[in-house]
Short mmCIF file of C-alpha atoms in Angstrom, two decimals:
data_model
loop_
_atom_site.label_atom_id
_atom_site.label_comp_id
_atom_site.label_asym_id
_atom_site.label_seq_id
_atom_site.Cartn_x
_atom_site.Cartn_y
_atom_site.Cartn_z
CA MET A 1 39.31 38.06 183.71
CA ILE A 2 40.75 38.69 180.31
CA ASP A 3 41.91 41.99 179.00
CA PRO A 4 42.75 41.81 175.30
CA ASP A 5 45.68 44.15 175.84
CA ASP A 6 47.27 41.85 178.40
CA PRO A 7 50.10 39.55 177.40
CA PRO A 8 49.20 35.86 177.07
CA ARG A 9 49.32 34.11 180.39
CA LEU A 10 51.81 31.31 180.65
CA SER A 11 49.39 29.56 182.95
CA ALA A 12 46.78 29.59 180.20
CA THR A 13 49.01 28.66 177.32
CA PRO A 14 48.01 25.29 175.96
CA GLN A 15 51.39 24.30 174.56
CA ASP A 16 53.86 22.49 176.72
CA SER A 17 55.83 24.78 178.92
CA ALA A 18 57.42 23.74 182.16
CA LEU A 19 56.72 27.10 183.73
CA GLY A 20 53.16 27.13 182.44
CA ASP A 21 52.59 23.68 183.90
CA LEU A 22 53.89 24.74 187.27
CA LEU A 23 51.76 27.86 187.31
CA ARG A 24 48.67 25.90 186.37
CA GLY A 25 49.48 23.52 189.18
CA ALA A 26 49.78 26.47 191.52
CA GLN A 27 46.30 27.59 190.55
CA GLY A 28 45.01 24.27 191.77
CA ASP A 29 46.83 24.50 195.08
CA LEU A 30 43.84 25.52 197.15
CA PRO A 31 43.22 24.86 200.83
CA SER A 32 41.42 21.71 201.85
CA GLU A 33 37.87 21.75 203.11
CA ARG A 34 39.20 21.07 206.58
CA GLU A 35 41.60 23.98 206.49
CA LEU A 36 38.85 26.32 205.35
CA ALA A 37 36.45 25.09 207.98
CA ALA A 38 39.09 25.52 210.64
CA LEU A 39 39.75 29.04 209.42
CA SER A 40 36.05 29.77 209.48
CA LEU A 41 35.97 28.49 213.02
CA ARG A 42 38.87 30.66 214.06
CA LEU A 43 37.16 33.69 212.65
CA GLY A 44 33.99 32.82 214.52
CA ALA A 45 32.35 36.05 215.51
CA THR A 46 34.11 38.01 212.82
CA LEU A 47 32.24 36.10 210.16
CA GLY A 48 29.05 35.81 212.13
CA ALA A 49 27.82 39.35 212.24
CA GLY A 50 25.06 39.98 209.82
CA ALA A 51 26.28 37.22 207.62
CA GLY A 52 23.19 35.16 207.36
CA LEU A 53 24.63 32.67 204.93
CA THR A 54 25.99 29.48 206.31
CA THR A 55 26.65 30.26 209.90
CA GLY A 56 24.68 27.32 211.16
CA GLY A 57 22.40 29.34 213.36
CA THR A 58 24.94 31.65 214.87
CA ALA A 59 23.15 34.75 215.95
CA ALA A 60 23.95 37.88 214.06
CA ARG A 61 25.77 40.58 215.92
CA THR A 62 25.96 44.18 215.02
CA GLY A 63 27.57 47.53 215.53
CA GLY A 64 30.13 48.37 218.14
CA ALA A 65 29.44 45.21 220.04
CA PHE A 66 30.49 43.28 217.03
CA ALA A 67 33.77 45.10 216.74
CA LYS A 68 34.49 44.04 220.30
CA LEU A 69 33.48 40.53 219.48
CA ALA A 70 35.83 40.39 216.58
CA ALA A 71 38.66 41.69 218.69
CA ALA A 72 37.76 39.28 221.45
CA THR A 73 37.81 36.43 219.00
CA VAL A 74 41.29 37.26 217.94
CA VAL A 75 42.45 37.66 221.49
CA THR A 76 40.85 34.47 222.69
CA VAL A 77 42.33 32.60 219.81
CA GLY A 78 45.64 33.32 221.37
CA ALA A 79 44.53 33.07 224.96
CA VAL A 80 42.54 29.89 224.84
CA GLY A 81 45.22 28.61 222.55
CA LEU A 82 44.64 25.01 221.70
CA TRP A 83 43.63 24.11 218.23
CA LEU A 84 42.93 27.70 217.36
CA ALA A 85 46.56 28.39 217.76
CA HIS A 86 48.59 27.41 214.76
CA GLY A 87 50.25 24.34 216.07
CA ARG A 88 53.37 23.09 214.47
CA PRO A 89 53.71 19.41 213.88
CA ALA A 90 55.14 17.72 216.89
CA GLY A 91 53.00 14.74 217.65
CA VAL A 92 50.62 14.19 220.49
CA ALA A 93 46.90 14.19 221.23
CA ALA A 94 43.54 12.49 221.25
CA THR A 95 41.34 9.89 219.65
CA SER A 96 37.96 9.90 218.11
CA ALA A 97 37.30 6.42 219.38
CA ALA A 98 36.74 7.66 222.88
CA ALA A 99 34.55 10.47 221.73
CA PRO A 100 30.90 9.56 221.60
CA HIS A 101 29.88 8.87 225.19
CA ALA A 102 28.39 11.91 226.72
CA SER A 103 27.46 11.31 230.29
CA ALA A 104 24.10 12.44 231.52
CA GLN A 105 25.88 14.99 233.64
CA GLU A 106 27.76 16.34 230.69
CA SER A 107 24.62 16.53 228.61
CA ALA A 108 22.79 18.27 231.38
CA ALA A 109 25.64 20.67 231.83
CA ALA A 110 25.68 21.41 228.14
CA SER A 111 21.95 21.95 228.03
CA LYS A 112 22.11 24.30 230.96
CA GLU A 113 24.87 26.27 229.41
CA VAL A 114 23.05 26.44 226.15
CA ALA A 115 19.93 27.69 227.79
CA GLU A 116 21.67 30.07 230.13
CA PRO A 117 24.86 31.48 228.78
CA SER A 118 27.11 32.05 231.72
CA ALA A 119 27.98 35.53 232.75
CA THR A 120 31.60 34.67 232.38
CA SER A 121 31.21 33.58 228.80
CA LEU A 122 33.39 35.32 226.32
CA PRO A 123 31.70 38.16 224.59
CA ALA A 124 31.84 36.21 221.41
CA ALA A 125 29.20 33.88 222.72
CA PRO A 126 26.14 34.22 220.55
CA ASP A 127 24.73 31.49 222.60
CA SER A 128 21.36 31.25 221.33
CA ALA A 129 23.08 28.01 220.64
CA ALA A 130 19.95 25.98 221.00
CA PRO A 131 18.53 27.38 217.78
CA SER A 132 21.81 26.51 216.19
CA VAL A 133 21.46 22.89 217.14
CA ALA A 134 17.83 22.83 216.18
CA ALA A 135 18.49 24.48 212.88
CA SER A 136 21.34 22.17 212.16
CA ALA A 137 19.36 19.12 213.04
CA ALA A 138 16.47 20.28 210.92
CA VAL A 139 18.74 20.83 208.01
CA SER A 140 20.40 17.50 208.35
CA THR A 141 17.11 15.63 208.41
CA SER A 142 15.26 17.59 205.78
CA LYS A 143 18.19 17.91 203.40
CA PRO A 144 20.08 14.68 203.34
CA VAL A 145 22.24 15.93 200.55
CA MET A 146 23.84 19.04 201.86
CA ALA A 147 26.65 21.09 200.44
CA LYS A 148 29.91 20.00 201.98
CA SER A 149 30.85 23.52 202.87
CA THR A 150 27.55 24.15 204.64
CA LEU A 151 28.06 21.06 206.73
CA ALA A 152 31.54 22.20 207.53
CA VAL A 153 30.31 25.54 208.75
CA ASP A 154 27.65 23.79 210.80
CA GLU A 155 30.36 21.71 212.35
CA ALA A 156 32.41 24.79 212.95
CA SER A 157 29.52 26.45 214.70
CA LEU A 158 29.09 23.52 217.08
CA LEU A 159 32.77 23.35 217.91
CA GLU A 160 32.99 27.08 218.34
CA ARG A 161 30.42 26.72 221.09
CA ALA A 162 32.46 23.95 222.65
CA ARG A 163 35.56 26.12 222.55
CA ARG A 164 33.79 28.95 224.27
CA GLU A 165 32.58 26.67 227.03
CA LEU A 166 35.96 25.17 227.65
CA ASN A 167 37.21 27.43 230.42
CA ALA A 168 34.00 28.16 232.25
CA ASN A 169 32.31 24.81 231.83
CA PRO A 170 34.51 21.99 230.58
CA ALA A 171 31.75 19.42 231.09
CA ALA A 172 29.58 21.32 228.65
CA ALA A 173 32.48 21.60 226.24
CA LEU A 174 33.03 17.86 226.43
CA ALA A 175 29.37 17.15 225.88
CA LEU A 176 29.39 19.35 222.81
CA THR A 177 32.38 17.51 221.39
CA ASN A 178 30.50 14.26 221.97
CA GLU A 179 27.54 15.71 220.16
CA HIS A 180 29.86 16.63 217.35
CA SER A 181 31.20 13.13 216.99
CA THR A 182 27.67 11.77 216.87
CA ARG A 183 26.36 14.26 214.38
CA PHE A 184 29.47 14.47 212.23
CA PRO A 185 31.14 11.07 212.38
CA ASN A 186 33.04 11.89 209.21
CA GLY A 187 33.33 15.58 209.91
CA VAL A 188 36.15 17.66 208.59
CA LEU A 189 36.89 19.07 212.04
CA ALA A 190 37.46 15.80 213.87
CA GLN A 191 40.93 16.88 214.87
CA GLU A 192 39.68 20.15 216.29
CA ARG A 193 37.00 18.27 218.23
CA GLU A 194 39.61 16.03 219.76
CA VAL A 195 41.77 18.92 220.82
CA ILE A 196 38.90 20.48 222.69
CA ALA A 197 37.81 17.18 224.18
CA ILE A 198 41.28 16.44 225.50
CA ALA A 199 41.57 19.86 227.05
CA ALA A 200 38.12 19.47 228.60
CA LEU A 201 39.02 16.08 230.08
CA ARG A 202 42.14 17.62 231.59
CA LYS A 203 40.16 20.39 233.14
CA LEU A 204 37.72 17.86 234.57
CA GLY A 205 40.59 16.00 236.20
CA ARG A 206 40.20 12.99 233.93
CA GLY A 207 43.88 12.85 233.07
CA ALA A 208 44.08 9.18 232.19
CA GLU A 209 41.30 9.50 229.64
CA ALA A 210 42.93 12.60 228.24
CA ASP A 211 46.21 10.76 227.87
CA ARG A 212 44.61 7.85 226.10
CA ARG A 213 42.80 10.10 223.74
CA ALA A 214 45.93 12.13 223.11
CA ALA A 215 47.93 9.02 222.31
CA SER A 216 45.24 7.89 219.96
CA PHE A 217 45.22 11.29 218.29
CA ALA A 218 48.95 11.10 217.72
CA LEU A 219 48.54 7.76 216.00
CA LYS A 220 45.62 8.81 213.93
CA TYR A 221 46.89 12.22 212.89
CA PRO A 222 50.66 12.09 212.67
CA GLY A 223 52.03 15.49 211.75
CA SER A 224 48.79 17.22 212.66
CA ALA A 225 48.79 20.97 212.79
CA HIS A 226 47.24 20.64 216.22
CA ALA A 227 49.87 18.43 217.73
CA ARG A 228 51.41 21.25 219.68
CA ALA A 229 48.04 22.40 220.93
CA VAL A 230 47.21 18.92 222.13
CA SER A 231 50.60 18.61 223.68
CA THR A 232 49.95 21.80 225.61
CA ALA A 233 46.50 20.63 226.57
CA THR A 234 47.81 17.42 228.00
CA GLN A 235 50.50 18.95 230.12
CA MET B 1 37.97 32.99 176.01
CA PRO B 2 37.75 33.53 179.73
CA LEU B 3 40.69 32.37 181.74
CA THR B 4 38.52 29.98 183.66
CA GLU B 5 37.89 28.03 180.49
CA LEU B 6 41.55 27.77 179.73
CA THR B 7 42.55 26.44 183.09
CA THR B 8 41.39 23.48 185.03
CA VAL B 9 40.92 25.45 188.19
CA SER B 10 38.31 28.05 188.55
CA THR B 11 39.12 31.46 189.81
CA PRO B 12 36.38 33.52 191.35
CA GLU B 13 34.04 35.21 188.97
CA VAL B 14 35.23 38.73 188.56
CA GLU B 15 32.38 40.71 189.81
CA PRO B 16 31.20 43.88 188.19
CA ARG B 17 32.78 46.93 189.68
CA LEU B 18 30.79 47.97 192.70
CA GLU B 19 29.74 51.54 192.50
CA GLN B 20 29.46 53.08 195.91
CA PRO B 21 27.76 50.15 197.55
CA SER B 22 25.17 51.00 200.12
CA ASP B 23 24.85 49.16 203.39
CA ALA B 24 22.19 47.05 201.73
CA THR B 25 24.29 46.03 198.75
CA ARG B 26 27.67 45.81 200.42
CA PRO B 27 28.64 42.17 200.93
CA THR B 28 29.02 40.85 204.44
CA VAL B 29 32.29 39.52 205.77
CA ARG B 30 30.76 36.06 205.60
CA GLN B 31 29.96 36.48 201.94
CA VAL B 32 33.45 37.74 201.21
CA PHE B 33 34.84 34.77 203.09
CA ASP B 34 32.65 32.20 201.37
CA GLU B 35 33.49 33.50 197.94
CA HIS B 36 37.13 34.40 198.32
CA ALA B 37 38.72 32.55 201.24
CA ARG B 38 40.18 29.84 199.03
CA PHE B 39 41.84 32.42 196.85
CA VAL B 40 43.07 34.45 199.77
CA TRP B 41 44.68 31.29 201.13
CA ARG B 42 46.28 30.51 197.79
CA THR B 43 47.58 34.04 197.43
CA VAL B 44 49.02 34.10 200.92
CA ARG B 45 50.77 30.82 200.26
CA HIS B 46 52.31 31.99 197.00
CA LEU B 47 53.40 35.29 198.42
CA GLY B 48 55.81 33.38 200.59
CA VAL B 49 54.13 32.98 203.96
CA ALA B 50 55.31 29.82 205.72
CA GLU B 51 52.79 26.97 205.66
CA SER B 52 52.46 26.99 209.41
CA ASP B 53 51.54 30.69 209.35
CA ILE B 54 49.06 30.72 206.49
CA ALA B 55 45.97 30.27 208.64
CA ASP B 56 47.09 33.08 210.94
CA VAL B 57 47.70 35.43 208.06
CA CYS B 58 44.38 34.56 206.43
CA GLN B 59 42.71 35.26 209.72
CA ASP B 60 44.38 38.65 209.84
CA VAL B 61 43.18 39.35 206.32
CA PHE B 62 39.56 38.70 207.20
CA VAL B 63 39.77 40.61 210.44
CA ALA B 64 41.04 43.53 208.33
CA VAL B 65 38.20 42.96 205.87
CA HIS B 66 35.76 43.14 208.73
CA ARG B 67 37.32 46.34 209.99
CA LYS B 68 37.42 48.02 206.62
CA LEU B 69 34.38 46.70 204.83
CA ALA B 70 32.09 49.48 205.96
CA GLY B 71 34.48 51.95 204.35
CA PHE B 72 34.66 50.05 201.08
CA GLU B 73 33.46 52.55 198.53
CA GLY B 74 33.51 50.49 195.40
CA ARG B 75 36.11 52.65 193.71
CA SER B 76 37.87 49.41 192.92
CA GLY B 77 36.40 45.96 192.51
CA LEU B 78 35.94 43.99 195.67
CA ARG B 79 38.48 41.46 194.52
CA THR B 80 41.11 44.08 193.84
CA TRP B 81 40.43 45.61 197.22
CA LEU B 82 40.75 42.22 198.88
CA TYR B 83 44.05 41.42 197.18
CA ALA B 84 45.42 44.77 198.27
CA ILE B 85 44.58 43.85 201.86
CA CYS B 86 46.27 40.47 201.36
CA LEU B 87 49.40 42.14 200.15
CA ARG B 88 49.56 44.52 203.10
CA VAL B 89 48.94 41.78 205.64
CA CYS B 90 51.52 39.48 204.04
CA SER B 91 54.05 42.25 203.90
CA GLU B 92 53.48 43.08 207.54
CA HIS B 93 53.70 39.42 208.45
CA ARG B 94 57.00 39.00 206.64
CA ARG B 95 58.41 41.98 208.47
CA ARG B 96 57.33 40.57 211.82
CA ALA B 97 58.57 37.11 210.88
CA TYR B 98 61.90 38.58 209.90
CA ASN B 99 62.19 40.40 213.19
CA ARG B 100 61.26 37.28 215.13
CA ARG B 101 63.81 35.30 213.23
CA GLU B 102 66.44 37.87 213.90
CA ARG B 103 65.66 37.78 217.59
CA ALA B 104 65.58 34.01 217.71
CA HIS B 105 68.70 33.64 215.62
CA ALA B 106 66.89 32.10 212.77
CA GLU B 107 64.98 29.02 213.58
CA PRO B 108 63.07 28.08 210.43
CA LEU B 109 59.54 29.41 210.60
CA SER B 110 57.93 26.70 208.57
CA ASP B 111 57.42 23.16 209.64
CA GLY B 112 55.84 22.07 206.43
CA PRO B 113 52.35 21.96 205.07
CA LEU B 114 49.59 21.73 207.63
CA ASP B 115 47.71 19.10 205.72
CA SER B 116 50.68 17.33 204.32
CA ALA B 117 49.61 14.04 205.82
CA GLN B 118 46.46 14.14 203.71
CA GLN B 119 48.05 15.35 200.50
CA PRO B 120 49.56 13.22 197.81
CA ASP B 121 53.31 13.45 197.61
CA THR B 122 53.17 14.78 194.09
CA GLN B 123 51.06 17.72 195.15
CA VAL B 124 53.34 18.59 198.03
CA GLU B 125 56.35 18.16 195.80
CA GLN B 126 54.87 20.38 193.14
CA ARG B 127 54.08 23.02 195.74
CA HIS B 128 57.61 23.00 197.04
CA ARG B 129 58.89 23.38 193.52
CA VAL B 130 56.66 26.35 192.77
CA LEU B 131 57.47 28.03 196.06
CA ALA B 132 61.18 27.47 195.60
CA LEU B 133 60.98 29.12 192.22
CA LEU B 134 58.94 32.03 193.51
CA ASP B 135 61.49 32.49 196.28
CA LEU B 136 63.99 33.38 193.59
CA LEU B 137 62.08 36.54 192.82
CA ASP B 138 62.22 39.90 194.50
CA GLU B 139 59.04 40.64 196.35
CA ASP B 140 57.77 43.22 193.85
CA LYS B 141 58.19 40.87 190.90
CA ARG B 142 56.79 37.93 192.79
CA VAL B 143 53.61 39.80 193.64
CA VAL B 144 53.00 40.77 190.03
CA LEU B 145 53.60 37.26 188.76
CA VAL B 146 51.40 35.65 191.40
CA LEU B 147 48.52 38.04 190.86
CA TYR B 148 48.66 37.80 187.09
CA GLU B 149 49.57 34.19 186.41
CA ILE B 150 48.06 32.40 189.38
CA GLU B 151 45.26 34.64 190.54
CA GLY B 152 44.17 35.70 187.09
CA LEU B 153 43.92 39.44 187.61
CA THR B 154 44.28 41.71 184.61
CA MET B 155 47.43 43.79 184.39
CA LYS B 156 45.36 46.86 185.11
CA GLU B 157 44.11 45.25 188.31
CA VAL B 158 47.59 44.11 189.20
CA ALA B 159 48.93 47.63 188.84
CA GLU B 160 46.06 48.91 190.94
CA VAL B 161 46.61 46.36 193.72
CA VAL B 162 50.34 46.93 193.78
CA GLY B 163 50.01 50.68 193.39
CA CYS B 164 52.41 51.09 190.51
CA PRO B 165 52.16 52.37 186.92
CA MET B 166 51.05 49.84 184.32
CA GLN B 167 54.41 49.97 182.60
CA THR B 168 56.15 49.07 185.83
CA ALA B 169 53.84 46.12 186.31
CA TYR B 170 54.59 44.91 182.78
CA SER B 171 58.33 45.23 183.39
CA ARG B 172 58.10 43.28 186.61
CA LEU B 173 56.09 40.53 184.98
CA HIS B 174 58.55 40.28 182.15
CA ALA B 175 61.51 40.17 184.52
CA ALA B 176 59.85 37.58 186.72
CA ARG B 177 59.09 35.30 183.79
CA GLU B 178 62.62 35.60 182.49
CA ARG B 179 64.09 34.79 185.87
CA LEU B 180 61.95 31.71 186.31
CA ALA B 181 62.47 30.50 182.77
CA ALA B 182 66.21 30.83 183.25
CA ALA B 183 66.05 28.92 186.51
CA LEU B 184 64.09 26.11 184.90
CA ALA B 185 66.46 26.02 181.94
CA GLY B 186 69.35 25.79 184.39
CA GLU B 187 67.68 22.90 186.19
CA LYS B 188 67.20 21.07 182.92
CA LYS B 189 70.79 21.61 181.94
CA HIS B 190 72.10 20.17 185.18
CA LYS B 191 69.90 17.10 185.09
CA PRO B 192 71.83 13.95 184.21
#
């Protein structure tokens, strides 16, 4: 916004000025799509209530329940840890190569969970997740050209479900990550998917697979923000 | 000419001042996020939060937005209101970070940009340069400079966000510019 009484902005001054150049550069220093999608994912329920924009089918939540959900989201971010925690680069984790093979059991487990949210689910679970999948699928077939950000939020919604399943039903979480890799082969949240998948494999006692995927992750995403989370998940 | 036409990077449209929004007209947290998250992130970064903590701080900002949105009365523009929240959260974060550092005997809090692997070296280099310069400023001057020069607020909005008289905001801007110009001139002088 411009106020005629304001002094000229260095960042908007056309003539050469080292400081002006730097400030203009700073204006362009915005987060990547992936960072924004990950943030959206972290905020999960906090953004979901009554939003109705690009939540990818997440059910709206209201009132006092929503306040609890928001708080729960924040708490679980810390508790569940993993990729939601702000990892510092260290260097470990999973691959996307191993991703896409959901076993029938995993799929069944995921479907069951989707249809019947477990009583132990975190309160943040909006799990009318089936509509989410349906809605997402419908969108992706009927609108081949979709806004990048909408896709990212759709991705985020799917992975948020996977994250919520992780503790109570790791098979379902793994199946959802497999679904993610099928639906979003070039998704912006591939790293986040891998972190969940590795943790799920660990919980299922499939340590060797988790290790392979973690090693692959480390190669593919050196310096990833999630390295520490994956490292924790593979311990 | 609007600022957005003078710069290559768009800043959010400055919305008309919201007059006592009702529940029906008040934006949702999702809408605030979709429209402003990029700018919140940028602000948090330039206010001196370590790269590895930016996502956490942004999360705190939007949790605060969620908590306070129902009480948003439209006395200020939404954007001004949001920047004020950013400032408070960043300030609180810095205080906590300082305390942590004191307790841990000062291990550096930042491990570098989260997405550095995906960013061109020049962009990362430029960021480091800007942040190093901003680090030369006192917090009060830094805030004014960031909000005015990078975020594109008017001086009136800046004064409102910071909670200081207009004249004070002008003085801080002037001092900040002088400090940075002197630093750059010094750099130039020392270059072979």
